[in-house]
mmCIF file of C-alpha atoms in Angstrom:
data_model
loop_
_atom_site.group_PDB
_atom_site.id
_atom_site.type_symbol
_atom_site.label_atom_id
_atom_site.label_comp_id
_atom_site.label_asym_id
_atom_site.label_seq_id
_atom_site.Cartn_x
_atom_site.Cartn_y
_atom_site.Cartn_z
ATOM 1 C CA UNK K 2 37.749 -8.911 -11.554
ATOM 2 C CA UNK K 3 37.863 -7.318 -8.089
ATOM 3 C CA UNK K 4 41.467 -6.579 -6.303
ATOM 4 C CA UNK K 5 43.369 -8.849 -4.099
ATOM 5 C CA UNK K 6 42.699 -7.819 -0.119
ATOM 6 C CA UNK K 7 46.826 -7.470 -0.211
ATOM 7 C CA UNK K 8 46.759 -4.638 -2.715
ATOM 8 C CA UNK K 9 43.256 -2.977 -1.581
ATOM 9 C CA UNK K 10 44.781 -3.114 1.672
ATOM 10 C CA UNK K 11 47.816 -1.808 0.676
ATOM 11 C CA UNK K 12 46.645 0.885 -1.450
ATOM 12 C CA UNK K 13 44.232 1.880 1.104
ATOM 13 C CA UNK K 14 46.623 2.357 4.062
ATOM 14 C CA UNK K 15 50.300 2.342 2.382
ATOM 15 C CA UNK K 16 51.275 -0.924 4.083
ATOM 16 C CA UNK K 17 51.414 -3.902 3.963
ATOM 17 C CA UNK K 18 49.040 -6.103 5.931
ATOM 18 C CA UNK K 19 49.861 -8.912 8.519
ATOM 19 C CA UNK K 20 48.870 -11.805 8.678
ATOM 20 C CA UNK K 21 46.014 -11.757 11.120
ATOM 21 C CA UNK K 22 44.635 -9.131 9.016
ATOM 22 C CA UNK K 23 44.944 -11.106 5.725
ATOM 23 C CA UNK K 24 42.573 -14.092 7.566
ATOM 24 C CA UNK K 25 40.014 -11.621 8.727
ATOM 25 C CA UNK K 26 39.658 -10.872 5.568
ATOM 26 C CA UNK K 27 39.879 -13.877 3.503
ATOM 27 C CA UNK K 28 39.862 -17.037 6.084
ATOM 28 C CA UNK K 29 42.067 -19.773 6.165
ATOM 29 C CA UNK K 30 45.124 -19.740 3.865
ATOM 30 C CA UNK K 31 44.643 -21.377 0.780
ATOM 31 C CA UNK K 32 46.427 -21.466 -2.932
ATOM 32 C CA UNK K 33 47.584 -17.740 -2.271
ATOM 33 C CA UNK K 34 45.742 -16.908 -5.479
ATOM 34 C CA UNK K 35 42.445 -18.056 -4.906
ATOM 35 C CA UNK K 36 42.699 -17.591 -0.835
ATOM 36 C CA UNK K 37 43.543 -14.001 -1.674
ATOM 37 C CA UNK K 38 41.118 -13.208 -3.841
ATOM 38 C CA UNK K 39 37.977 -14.836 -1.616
ATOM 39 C CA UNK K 40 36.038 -13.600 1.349
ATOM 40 C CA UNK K 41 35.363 -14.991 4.537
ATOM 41 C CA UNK K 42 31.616 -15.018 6.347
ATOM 42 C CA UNK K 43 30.364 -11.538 8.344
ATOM 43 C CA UNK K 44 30.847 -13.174 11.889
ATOM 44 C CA UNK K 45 31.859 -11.899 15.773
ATOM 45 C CA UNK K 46 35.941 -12.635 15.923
ATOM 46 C CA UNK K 47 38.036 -12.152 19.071
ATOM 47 C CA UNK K 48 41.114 -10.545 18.087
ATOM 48 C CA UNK K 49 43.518 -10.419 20.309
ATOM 49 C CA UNK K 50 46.607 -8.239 19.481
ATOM 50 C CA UNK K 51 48.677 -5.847 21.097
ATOM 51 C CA UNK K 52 48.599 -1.854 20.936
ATOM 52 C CA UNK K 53 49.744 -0.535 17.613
ATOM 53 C CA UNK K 54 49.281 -3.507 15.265
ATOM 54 C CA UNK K 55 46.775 -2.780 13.180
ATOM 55 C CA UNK K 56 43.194 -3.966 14.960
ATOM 56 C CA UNK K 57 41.155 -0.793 13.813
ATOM 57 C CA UNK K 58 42.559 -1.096 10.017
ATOM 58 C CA UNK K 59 42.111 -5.006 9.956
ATOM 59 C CA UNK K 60 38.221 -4.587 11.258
ATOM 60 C CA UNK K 61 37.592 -1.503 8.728
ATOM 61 C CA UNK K 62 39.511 -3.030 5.804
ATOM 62 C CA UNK K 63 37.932 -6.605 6.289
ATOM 63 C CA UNK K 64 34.834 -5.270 6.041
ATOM 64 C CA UNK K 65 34.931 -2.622 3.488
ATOM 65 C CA UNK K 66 36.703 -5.501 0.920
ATOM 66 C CA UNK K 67 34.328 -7.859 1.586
ATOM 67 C CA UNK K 68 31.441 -5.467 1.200
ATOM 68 C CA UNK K 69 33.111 -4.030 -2.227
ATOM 69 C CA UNK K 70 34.314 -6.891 -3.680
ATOM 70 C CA UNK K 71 31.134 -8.957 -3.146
ATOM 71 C CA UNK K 72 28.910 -6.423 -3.477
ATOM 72 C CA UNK K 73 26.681 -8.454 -6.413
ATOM 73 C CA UNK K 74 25.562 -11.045 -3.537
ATOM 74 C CA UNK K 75 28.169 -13.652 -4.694
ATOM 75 C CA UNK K 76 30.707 -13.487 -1.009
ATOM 76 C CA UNK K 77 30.655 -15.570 2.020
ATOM 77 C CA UNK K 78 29.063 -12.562 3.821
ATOM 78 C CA UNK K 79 26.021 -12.581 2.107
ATOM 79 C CA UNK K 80 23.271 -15.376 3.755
ATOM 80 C CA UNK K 81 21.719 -15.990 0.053
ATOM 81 C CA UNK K 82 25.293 -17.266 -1.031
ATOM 82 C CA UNK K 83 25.484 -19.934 1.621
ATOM 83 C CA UNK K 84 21.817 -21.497 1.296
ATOM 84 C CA UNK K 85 21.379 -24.622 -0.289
ATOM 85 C CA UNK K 86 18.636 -25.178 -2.542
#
């Protein structure tokens, strides 16, 4: 079982994340559990926050979590989880 993005994220950087950076990681919230635990597509996001808030470690985190944690082919990000048969 892979890591929630809160403690990857956490034990990556030594804080906690915000908000924004938990749904670029993980989409929508959901049952904190599951929402936590899944992935959200690879896809160009405007993200507009100020100075000093996190933006590099959101974009670098997001990415590196998704890429770990679904790194069989199973995530959102990957284009052969999404087709239908």
């Amino acid at each position: 079982m892979h890591k929630p993005f809160k403690t990857a994220f956490v034990q990556a950087t030594g804080h906690s994340p915000y908000p924004y950076q938990i749904r670029l990681a993980c989409g929508q919230c959901g049952p904190e559990n599951d929402w936590l635990a899944s992935g959200t597509p690879c896809q160009s996001r405007l993200i507009d926050i100020p100075t000093g808030l996190g933006k590099t470690a959101a974009v670098v985190m997001a990415w590196l979590w998704n890429r770990e944690t679904f790194r069989d082919g199973t995530g959102p990000h990957n284009s052969r989880a999404t087709q239908t048969s």
